[in-house]
Amino acid sequence: MGCAVSTTGDKAAQARSKKIDRDLRADGERAAGEVKLLLLGAGESGKSTIAKQMKIIHELGYSKEECEQYRPVVYSNTIQSLMAIIRAMGQLGIDFAEPTMGSPLSPVIANYFMEKFEKNALDTAVRKPKCWFRYVDDTFVVWGHGLTELEDFLRHLNSINPKIQFTMEVEKDGRLPFFGCLARQFFTYASAAEEGELTPDLVMLMKRLWQDPGVQLCFSRSREYLLNDSAAYYLNSLDRISQKNYVPTQQDVLRTRVKTTGIVETDFSFKNLHFKMFDVGGQRSERKKWIHCFEGVTAIIFCVALSGYDLVLAEDEEMNRMVESMKLFDSICNSKWFVTTSIILFLNKKDLFEEKIARSPLTICFPEYDGPNTYQEASAYIRMKFENLNRRKDQKEIYTHFTCATDTSNIQFVFDSVTDVIIKNNLKDCGLL
């Protein structure tokens, strides 16, 4: 008969071993409870809106004081959107529908007289504007030369007919010199609004402009120039946002557009996990700042603007936005930095895409596409194009979701699914599953 003897030393060793096991498991559980998310994607793909949604969904949203801080941003976005449309009218050759006013001549005669004046003025000018268009008694021009040449051009205009004299004011960014009283008044009021006020006179003028059929026609052609996605949302809300005691709503805050520079961190807790979400600037100039965020990242949420398939980049008017997103996704998905990192693909702005696809064909971006221009077929094709960029299909799965970043219920539902995937993969990586 054998006999096993347990010494005090053996018991101590077993206790130490059990403690090490417990500590390792505790460390693993702590690691599994910490989630570092990197929000990546090209510019204007909706990353910042996703980050704002996390605050609304998981941190009780924006306080009244925080919402009030967004009032100047709402006003600035609204004004800049209308300015962008008016600029584009000149570029696209679209006239205002409102008849000429303020002249003692009849509109027909006044228009004929001004057409002759403009032809003479432009034919004899040493330097010519890139484009020229009239609204009521005011003339807008897009100028591509220096300020000295612009002043020479003004003197030239005033030398043609002593009864027609122009005054001039140059917009802050220097892109749109304009002439005339009404335009000067509009931009003067707009400048005051950017300080945080939307005056009654400016609101009245903006509503009048926004209702003009020519402005609406130009808005319908917004794929041909750069325009904030929320332009119609704010311009249709002028009565509400111009109220004296206006406080931006959560939805108003979500729709504000401020270009992200650098890295913005949002912390929140959900399903016993602590999340650190990093919103990274999407413009090309911002991408070099990503590198130090790579280490230890749990998952990447890559945002793509579905509605960008027929648009060009703000920083490169030769590059299609969807093509740029695909190039960036290819580099991220197949990077050595992210061999074991979960990749979550948000095909965002599905609402804008569904509205646009019926009138703007997918072949603008994908000439080889021969399917119908319906939401279901076209969105499935884009999903396939992105998922096929994954060169490690046997090792890495792409988790794709169609999203509308401004729809809180949609993002809440999608992020719940995303979190379940993260929990599963995190536990697996820590050896707990």
Coordinates of C-alpha atoms in Angstrom, one line a residue, residues 232-432:
A232 CA -31.8 71.6 -46.2
Y233 CA -32.3 70.5 -42.6
Y234 CA -31.2 73.9 -41.2
L235 CA -32.6 76.1 -44.0
N236 CA -36.0 74.4 -43.7
S237 CA -35.9 75.2 -40.0
L238 CA -35.2 78.9 -40.2
D239 CA -38.4 79.9 -38.4
R240 CA -37.5 77.6 -35.5
I241 CA -33.7 78.3 -35.2
S242 CA -34.2 82.1 -35.4
Q243 CA -36.5 82.3 -32.4
K244 CA -35.2 84.6 -29.7
N245 CA -34.8 81.9 -27.0
Y246 CA -33.6 79.2 -29.4
V247 CA -31.6 76.3 -27.8
P248 CA -30.3 73.7 -30.3
T249 CA -31.9 70.3 -29.9
Q250 CA -29.9 67.0 -29.7
Q251 CA -30.7 66.5 -33.4
D252 CA -29.5 70.1 -34.2
V253 CA -26.2 69.3 -32.4
L254 CA -25.8 66.0 -34.2
R255 CA -26.1 67.7 -37.6
T256 CA -23.6 70.5 -37.0
R257 CA -20.5 70.3 -39.1
V258 CA -17.1 71.3 -37.8
K259 CA -14.0 69.7 -39.4
T260 CA -12.2 67.4 -37.0
T261 CA -8.5 68.3 -36.5
G262 CA -6.4 66.1 -34.4
I263 CA -7.9 63.4 -32.3
V264 CA -11.0 63.7 -30.1
E265 CA -11.6 61.1 -27.3
T266 CA -15.0 60.1 -26.0
D267 CA -15.3 57.8 -22.9
F268 CA -18.4 55.9 -21.9
S269 CA -19.5 52.6 -20.3
F270 CA -21.8 50.0 -21.8
K271 CA -22.5 46.3 -20.9
N272 CA -19.9 46.4 -18.2
L273 CA -17.2 47.6 -20.6
H274 CA -15.3 50.8 -20.5
F275 CA -15.0 52.3 -24.0
K276 CA -12.4 54.8 -25.2
M277 CA -13.5 56.0 -28.7
F278 CA -11.0 58.1 -30.7
D279 CA -12.4 60.2 -33.5
V280 CA -9.6 60.9 -36.0
G281 CA -9.6 63.6 -38.6
G282 CA -10.4 62.1 -42.0
Q283 CA -8.9 64.7 -44.3
R284 CA -5.6 63.6 -45.9
S285 CA -3.6 66.2 -43.9
E286 CA -4.9 64.6 -40.6
R287 CA -4.0 61.0 -41.3
K288 CA -0.3 61.3 -40.3
K289 CA -1.6 61.8 -36.7
W290 CA -3.2 58.4 -36.5
I291 CA 0.0 56.4 -35.9
H292 CA 0.2 56.7 -32.1
C293 CA -3.4 55.5 -31.7
F294 CA -2.7 52.1 -33.3
E295 CA -1.1 50.3 -30.4
G296 CA -3.5 48.2 -28.3
V297 CA -6.6 49.1 -30.3
T298 CA -9.5 46.6 -29.8
A299 CA -11.5 47.4 -32.9
I300 CA -11.7 49.8 -35.8
I301 CA -15.0 51.3 -36.8
F302 CA -14.5 52.4 -40.4
C303 CA -17.0 54.9 -41.7
V304 CA -18.0 55.3 -45.4
A305 CA -20.4 57.9 -46.7
L306 CA -22.6 55.8 -49.1
S307 CA -23.9 59.1 -50.6
G308 CA -20.3 60.1 -51.6
Y309 CA -20.3 57.8 -54.6
D310 CA -21.1 60.8 -56.9
L311 CA -19.1 63.5 -55.1
V312 CA -15.4 64.6 -55.0
L313 CA -13.2 65.3 -52.1
A314 CA -13.1 68.8 -50.5
E315 CA -9.3 68.7 -50.6
D316 CA -9.0 67.1 -54.1
E317 CA -11.6 67.9 -56.7
E318 CA -10.2 65.2 -59.0
M319 CA -10.8 62.3 -56.5
N320 CA -14.1 60.6 -56.1
R321 CA -15.0 60.3 -52.4
M322 CA -16.0 56.6 -52.7
V323 CA -12.8 55.7 -54.5
E324 CA -10.8 57.5 -51.8
S325 CA -12.7 55.6 -49.1
M326 CA -12.0 52.3 -50.8
K327 CA -8.3 53.1 -51.0
L328 CA -8.1 54.1 -47.4
F329 CA -10.1 51.0 -46.3
D330 CA -7.8 48.8 -48.3
S331 CA -4.8 50.2 -46.5
I332 CA -6.4 49.9 -43.1
C333 CA -8.0 46.5 -43.5
N334 CA -4.8 44.9 -44.8
S335 CA -2.3 46.8 -42.6
K336 CA 0.3 44.9 -40.5
W337 CA -0.9 47.0 -37.6
F338 CA -4.4 45.4 -37.7
V339 CA -3.8 41.7 -38.4
T340 CA -5.7 40.7 -35.3
T341 CA -7.9 43.8 -34.9
S342 CA -11.7 43.5 -35.5
I343 CA -12.8 45.7 -38.4
I344 CA -16.4 47.0 -38.3
L345 CA -17.6 48.7 -41.5
F346 CA -20.3 51.4 -41.2
L347 CA -21.8 52.1 -44.6
N348 CA -23.2 55.4 -43.4
K349 CA -25.6 58.0 -44.7
K350 CA -27.9 55.3 -46.0
D351 CA -30.8 57.8 -45.9
L352 CA -29.1 60.2 -48.3
F353 CA -28.0 57.4 -50.5
E354 CA -31.5 56.0 -50.8
E355 CA -32.8 59.4 -51.8
K356 CA -30.0 60.1 -54.3
I357 CA -29.6 56.7 -56.0
A358 CA -32.9 57.0 -58.0
R359 CA -31.6 60.2 -59.8
S360 CA -27.9 59.8 -59.8
P361 CA -26.6 56.4 -61.2
L362 CA -24.0 54.3 -59.4
T363 CA -22.0 54.1 -62.7
I364 CA -20.7 57.6 -61.8
C365 CA -18.4 55.8 -59.4
F366 CA -18.5 52.2 -60.7
P367 CA -18.8 52.2 -64.6
E368 CA -18.9 48.4 -64.6
Y369 CA -22.1 48.3 -62.5
D370 CA -25.0 47.0 -64.6
G371 CA -27.6 46.4 -61.9
P372 CA -30.7 48.6 -61.2
N373 CA -30.3 51.9 -59.4
T374 CA -32.3 50.8 -56.4
Y375 CA -31.2 51.1 -52.8
Q376 CA -31.1 47.3 -52.2
E377 CA -29.1 46.4 -55.3
A378 CA -26.7 49.4 -55.3
S379 CA -26.0 49.3 -51.6
A380 CA -25.3 45.5 -51.8
Y381 CA -22.9 46.1 -54.6
I382 CA -21.0 48.8 -52.6
R383 CA -20.8 46.4 -49.6
M384 CA -19.4 43.7 -51.9
K385 CA -16.8 46.0 -53.3
F386 CA -15.5 46.9 -49.8
E387 CA -15.6 43.4 -48.3
N388 CA -13.7 42.1 -51.3
L389 CA -10.8 44.4 -50.4
N390 CA -10.1 42.1 -47.4
R391 CA -7.1 40.0 -48.4
R392 CA -7.2 37.9 -45.2
K393 CA -10.7 36.5 -45.5
D394 CA -9.5 33.2 -43.9
Q395 CA -8.2 35.1 -40.8
K396 CA -10.3 38.3 -40.6
E397 CA -14.0 38.9 -40.9
I398 CA -15.4 42.3 -41.8
Y399 CA -18.6 43.1 -39.7
T400 CA -20.7 45.4 -42.0
H401 CA -23.6 47.6 -41.0
F402 CA -25.7 50.1 -42.9
T403 CA -26.1 53.2 -40.8
C404 CA -27.7 56.6 -40.6
A405 CA -25.5 58.5 -38.1
T406 CA -28.1 61.1 -37.4
D407 CA -30.7 58.5 -36.4
T408 CA -30.2 57.7 -32.7
S409 CA -32.3 54.6 -32.6
N410 CA -30.5 53.1 -35.6
I411 CA -27.0 53.8 -34.1
Q412 CA -28.2 52.4 -30.7
F413 CA -29.3 49.2 -32.3
V414 CA -26.2 48.8 -34.4
F415 CA -23.8 49.6 -31.6
D416 CA -25.5 47.0 -29.4
S417 CA -24.6 44.4 -32.1
V418 CA -21.1 45.8 -32.4
T419 CA -20.6 45.5 -28.7
D420 CA -21.6 41.8 -28.7
V421 CA -19.0 41.1 -31.4
I422 CA -16.3 43.0 -29.4
I423 CA -17.1 41.1 -26.2
K424 CA -16.9 37.8 -28.0
N425 CA -13.6 38.6 -29.7
N426 CA -12.1 40.3 -26.6
L427 CA -12.8 37.2 -24.4
K428 CA -11.4 35.0 -27.1
D429 CA -8.2 37.0 -27.4
C430 CA -7.8 36.9 -23.6
G431 CA -8.2 33.1 -23.5
L432 CA -11.5 33.3 -21.6

